[in-house]
């Protein structure tokens, strides 16, 4: 048995930021991740991190309003205010830690334009901002000597009398299951993009943290809000950053028109992501596509500019498509990228379960509401990663012990062994692929009652089939076959919360765009959807959106 | 008319397997035949094997987009990030592509290597910014050129390809190695770091910058163009500039330079003596048997310079380069 003050599950930006804060506060801190920290999917964030730096004339309220509008007025404004207000200090702290942000001639930080915002306030490192930040936070974790359970996999949270007391996990190198007792747990396990296929997300983004928290009794809030990123590659779904459009790239249809003129005459290609993705999908649906794609055109930016500021995009284009972006436009389409919904928390990352906190993509504070602005996700991880550690530190002052019982371990050992002992059955991969393809079909850029019901029924079908999945590899050492089987269990849970959230919301808002109910309905649906686990089924609720200073208005870009 | 059925392309992969739990754990190769599409990467083929043919095959992979650094392994003997290696760049129909785990690291199972030694070496270079002086209220002021230059090193995703194929690590696992040295350079070259001299002093020691043999393998295999060896060479120059000249490597560099400047050619005998250090009596004595054997076999070059006819031209080149590097 291991014991800590705080156990952070996930070692991406939110997890590592929380860990560094917890160490600074003197807590006995541990981070646990199924991959080495620098492999976490935060590394794939490209474009930048938003902050209104007031010492150069920006105003945090403007950032907050752009975020509120981007969220289609579904974001909780108290949380958005916290994020926008604290962004500047957090950004400067990252710079002091060593992030090599791009500079102006004066040597000060340089910002680029990004979608849905009226002024440039996106700070960046070429097109590798997430990677550059993640590696620096890992440097800080080394500096602070943070304990990392590296390549460990969590099978369940320990909940005793309604309080979270740690987790049961196994060391992937040995297969040994252990109890990790902790006075508090911060869930920072990332998103669930693999519930859809194709997706920009890494193969590891299977919603483990969402499912763990859901099974512990926490609400999954606004899960229908799944972001389709406007510029992804067909087939494998690989992302091309919004930074391309931030730096001036155009979107063209098969007729060579900059079609965004018709959808967002003022912001053009830099409208909010949901708006641009819908515009692309409409062009594609109406036959102005090239093989089901539209074009992202960077040619006018020039080779040197592209390679210095968007180098990683050029690398992706050359490696995966054989295209030099300075010479040819590249075919792109909307693709699943991010889930705005997640574990319901307050502005301190606290969930309804005492001792359980959440931050980053798996959490829903909610600052992104119906649609996240580009470069607000990195900011979210940093601000709320830090705040959740602060809150956990305060909470554990009132906790004497995280308990000693090993009964959870015994139960989990038996459950995993039973999975390994199953007779030869179906492969996990078949179910995973069928589930994910159906989710993209049913919960698409555009959706309607029938498509969502179809996806929901498919999820139930896959849940039933899961009982026939067998694990081919019976070994203990780095058994990825077992890991994928357990991940699939999580994915089916997450998929169910998405389809249920989607079926609840009887309007179109943000990323939830129903062709059968195309209008936003502020009278009845200025509300969050909640999906709870209830025995083998689900229970749903709604709650009001927090509005502080900005009343909903028509959303025009 | 009979319909033509397109035949599916099948690729042959020979994959190194290792099961530490078997009765006699030893590595072996397993052959797989897998249907592929023309756009497949090596990783796509391996994933297809794992998902459809053999669930027991273990490998690491995550992002599929050459940014997480999980999937470095050897393809036909050379380290590659398999997610960005198109299958048709390493394989053509009828051939077999060979996949091994990355080299210079212990294997855990199949294609999964133990990165503990890798990260231990990263830790060895104090891999975090160490500014000195008061912290500014706002950001540190820094030239953008420096940040862009550093981005070339921050591009490193710690995939281990360079370490896998490093020819020095193959014979001496104490060498800090290309990845950790590139990481060290990221701080040495950061205008915000206040410990440049201390860092260079540490890297100047045994197992550090002077152990690289300049074989270029790390530059060749790096999937992110980090060019570790070039960073090591810059740190050698900087170490000498900072006054750390008391190493075999620094003396070797000095001796080569002086010899060429003097005579237009390399004086190998003096090079050996000067590299060890003229006043280093134990070192000279240790080298003596080699000298004696060389002498007996008639292989000892003359310690006196044999100037080449165009030595004045060489001297001019040297002077010109000294001028321009001022």
Short mmCIF file of C-alpha atoms in Angstrom, two decimals, chain B residues 31-217:
data_model
loop_
_atom_site.label_atom_id
_atom_site.label_comp_id
_atom_site.label_asym_id
_atom_site.label_seq_id
_atom_site.Cartn_x
_atom_site.Cartn_y
_atom_site.Cartn_z
CA UNK B 31 6.65 -13.04 -39.13
CA UNK B 32 3.33 -11.39 -39.87
CA UNK B 33 1.53 -10.90 -43.15
CA UNK B 34 -0.84 -7.98 -43.02
CA UNK B 35 -3.13 -6.28 -45.53
CA UNK B 36 -2.06 -2.68 -45.99
CA UNK B 37 -3.21 0.45 -47.80
CA UNK B 38 -0.82 2.50 -49.87
CA UNK B 39 -0.95 5.36 -47.33
CA UNK B 40 -0.01 3.17 -44.35
CA UNK B 41 2.79 4.09 -42.00
CA UNK B 42 4.81 1.37 -40.31
CA UNK B 43 2.78 2.14 -37.19
CA UNK B 44 -0.50 1.61 -39.07
CA UNK B 45 0.73 -1.85 -40.04
CA UNK B 46 1.81 -2.68 -36.48
CA UNK B 47 -1.52 -1.47 -35.07
CA UNK B 48 -3.35 -3.61 -37.58
CA UNK B 49 -1.35 -6.64 -36.47
CA UNK B 50 -2.13 -5.85 -32.83
CA UNK B 51 -5.83 -5.31 -33.46
CA UNK B 52 -6.59 -8.03 -35.98
CA UNK B 53 -3.90 -10.71 -35.93
CA UNK B 54 -2.06 -10.93 -32.63
CA UNK B 55 -3.30 -9.22 -29.48
CA UNK B 56 -0.20 -10.27 -27.58
CA UNK B 57 2.11 -7.96 -29.52
CA UNK B 58 3.13 -5.06 -27.25
CA UNK B 59 4.39 -1.68 -28.39
CA UNK B 60 4.08 1.92 -27.29
CA UNK B 61 2.30 4.52 -29.41
CA UNK B 62 -0.05 7.40 -28.73
CA UNK B 63 -0.38 10.52 -30.86
CA UNK B 64 0.20 9.04 -34.37
CA UNK B 65 1.46 12.48 -35.37
CA UNK B 66 5.16 12.53 -34.48
CA UNK B 67 4.81 14.70 -31.39
CA UNK B 68 4.50 12.40 -28.33
CA UNK B 69 7.72 10.45 -28.92
CA UNK B 70 6.33 7.05 -27.88
CA UNK B 71 7.02 4.94 -30.94
CA UNK B 72 10.75 5.08 -31.69
CA UNK B 73 12.00 1.65 -32.72
CA UNK B 74 14.36 0.14 -35.24
CA UNK B 75 13.13 -0.39 -38.76
CA UNK B 76 15.53 -2.43 -40.89
CA UNK B 77 18.19 -1.70 -38.30
CA UNK B 78 17.77 2.05 -38.03
CA UNK B 79 15.89 3.97 -35.32
CA UNK B 80 12.73 5.64 -36.58
CA UNK B 81 9.55 7.13 -35.26
CA UNK B 82 7.25 4.58 -36.87
CA UNK B 83 4.20 6.89 -36.92
CA UNK B 84 5.92 9.15 -39.42
CA UNK B 85 7.62 6.42 -41.43
CA UNK B 86 5.60 5.60 -44.51
CA UNK B 87 5.61 1.85 -45.05
CA UNK B 88 6.54 2.22 -48.71
CA UNK B 89 9.67 4.16 -47.74
CA UNK B 90 11.13 1.10 -46.02
CA UNK B 91 9.38 -1.76 -47.77
CA UNK B 92 8.38 -2.85 -51.24
CA UNK B 93 6.13 -5.77 -52.18
CA UNK B 94 7.91 -9.09 -51.89
CA UNK B 95 10.32 -7.83 -49.22
CA UNK B 96 10.18 -8.22 -45.45
CA UNK B 97 10.57 -5.22 -43.18
CA UNK B 98 12.32 -5.94 -39.89
CA UNK B 99 11.15 -4.27 -36.69
CA UNK B 100 13.23 -4.27 -33.49
CA UNK B 101 12.87 -2.34 -30.25
CA UNK B 102 15.13 0.72 -29.86
CA UNK B 103 18.74 -0.12 -29.13
CA UNK B 104 20.98 0.71 -26.17
CA UNK B 105 18.12 0.15 -23.73
CA UNK B 106 16.95 -2.96 -21.90
CA UNK B 107 13.85 -4.56 -23.44
CA UNK B 108 10.79 -4.98 -21.21
CA UNK B 109 8.77 -6.99 -23.70
CA UNK B 110 8.47 -7.13 -27.50
CA UNK B 111 8.99 -3.59 -28.84
CA UNK B 112 8.75 -1.93 -25.42
CA UNK B 113 12.09 -0.69 -24.05
CA UNK B 114 12.91 0.37 -20.51
CA UNK B 115 13.52 4.13 -20.62
CA UNK B 116 14.76 4.39 -17.03
CA UNK B 117 18.43 4.75 -18.03
CA UNK B 118 17.37 7.33 -20.61
CA UNK B 119 15.58 9.51 -18.06
CA UNK B 120 18.29 9.04 -15.44
CA UNK B 121 20.68 10.70 -17.85
CA UNK B 122 18.26 13.54 -18.56
CA UNK B 123 18.09 14.14 -14.80
CA UNK B 124 21.88 14.19 -14.67
CA UNK B 125 22.07 17.49 -16.59
CA UNK B 126 19.84 19.42 -14.12
CA UNK B 127 17.16 19.81 -16.79
CA UNK B 128 15.38 22.91 -15.56
CA UNK B 129 15.92 26.62 -15.98
CA UNK B 130 18.15 28.11 -13.28
CA UNK B 131 17.96 31.90 -13.54
CA UNK B 132 20.12 33.98 -11.26
CA UNK B 133 19.30 37.45 -10.03
CA UNK B 134 15.92 38.89 -9.19
CA UNK B 135 12.91 37.56 -11.08
CA UNK B 136 11.25 40.27 -13.19
CA UNK B 137 7.61 41.15 -12.51
CA UNK B 138 6.74 40.59 -16.17
CA UNK B 139 8.42 38.20 -18.61
CA UNK B 140 12.18 38.01 -19.10
CA UNK B 141 13.18 40.13 -22.07
CA UNK B 142 14.83 37.92 -24.66
CA UNK B 143 15.65 38.18 -28.35
CA UNK B 144 13.26 36.26 -30.57
CA UNK B 145 16.20 34.84 -32.54
CA UNK B 146 17.32 33.08 -29.35
CA UNK B 147 13.85 31.65 -28.80
CA UNK B 148 13.60 30.46 -32.39
CA UNK B 149 17.06 28.92 -32.07
CA UNK B 150 16.03 27.16 -28.84
CA UNK B 151 12.87 25.90 -30.53
CA UNK B 152 15.17 23.79 -32.68
CA UNK B 153 16.18 21.94 -29.51
CA UNK B 154 12.79 22.12 -27.76
CA UNK B 155 11.58 20.24 -30.82
CA UNK B 156 13.08 17.21 -29.08
CA UNK B 157 10.28 14.85 -28.05
CA UNK B 158 12.53 12.52 -26.02
CA UNK B 159 11.74 9.58 -28.29
CA UNK B 160 15.16 8.01 -27.76
CA UNK B 161 15.97 7.41 -31.44
CA UNK B 162 19.36 9.11 -31.04
CA UNK B 163 20.18 7.11 -27.94
CA UNK B 164 19.10 3.92 -29.69
CA UNK B 165 21.61 4.35 -32.49
CA UNK B 166 24.43 6.15 -30.63
CA UNK B 167 27.66 4.28 -31.38
CA UNK B 168 29.36 5.51 -28.21
CA UNK B 169 26.60 4.27 -25.92
CA UNK B 170 26.90 0.93 -27.64
CA UNK B 171 30.38 0.51 -26.11
CA UNK B 172 30.18 2.79 -23.05
CA UNK B 173 26.87 3.15 -21.29
CA UNK B 174 28.25 5.80 -18.97
CA UNK B 175 28.22 8.40 -21.79
CA UNK B 176 25.53 11.00 -21.03
CA UNK B 177 24.41 10.58 -24.60
CA UNK B 178 22.93 12.70 -27.37
CA UNK B 179 19.44 13.29 -25.93
CA UNK B 180 20.59 14.49 -22.52
CA UNK B 181 23.33 16.62 -24.05
CA UNK B 182 20.86 18.24 -26.45
CA UNK B 183 18.67 18.90 -23.42
CA UNK B 184 21.64 20.44 -21.62
CA UNK B 185 22.27 22.68 -24.61
CA UNK B 186 18.70 23.94 -24.33
CA UNK B 187 19.73 25.58 -21.01
CA UNK B 188 23.29 26.50 -21.96
CA UNK B 189 21.86 28.48 -24.90
CA UNK B 190 18.95 29.98 -22.99
CA UNK B 191 19.67 33.67 -22.27
CA UNK B 192 17.53 33.41 -19.12
CA UNK B 193 19.66 30.69 -17.53
CA UNK B 194 22.29 31.84 -15.06
CA UNK B 195 24.33 28.66 -14.77
CA UNK B 196 25.92 28.41 -18.20
CA UNK B 197 29.47 28.16 -16.85
CA UNK B 198 28.59 25.61 -14.16
CA UNK B 199 26.69 23.53 -16.70
CA UNK B 200 29.59 23.54 -19.15
CA UNK B 201 32.00 22.65 -16.37
CA UNK B 202 29.90 19.63 -15.46
CA UNK B 203 29.48 18.56 -19.09
CA UNK B 204 33.19 18.96 -19.63
CA UNK B 205 33.90 16.05 -17.28
CA UNK B 206 34.22 12.34 -18.03
CA UNK B 207 31.24 10.85 -19.91
CA UNK B 208 30.25 14.31 -21.18
CA UNK B 209 30.67 16.35 -24.36
CA UNK B 210 34.14 14.99 -25.20
CA UNK B 211 32.97 11.39 -25.38
CA UNK B 212 31.05 11.93 -28.62
CA UNK B 213 32.92 10.48 -31.61
CA UNK B 214 31.07 12.62 -34.15
CA UNK B 215 29.69 9.62 -36.00
CA UNK B 216 26.60 11.62 -37.01
CA UNK B 217 24.17 8.77 -36.24
#
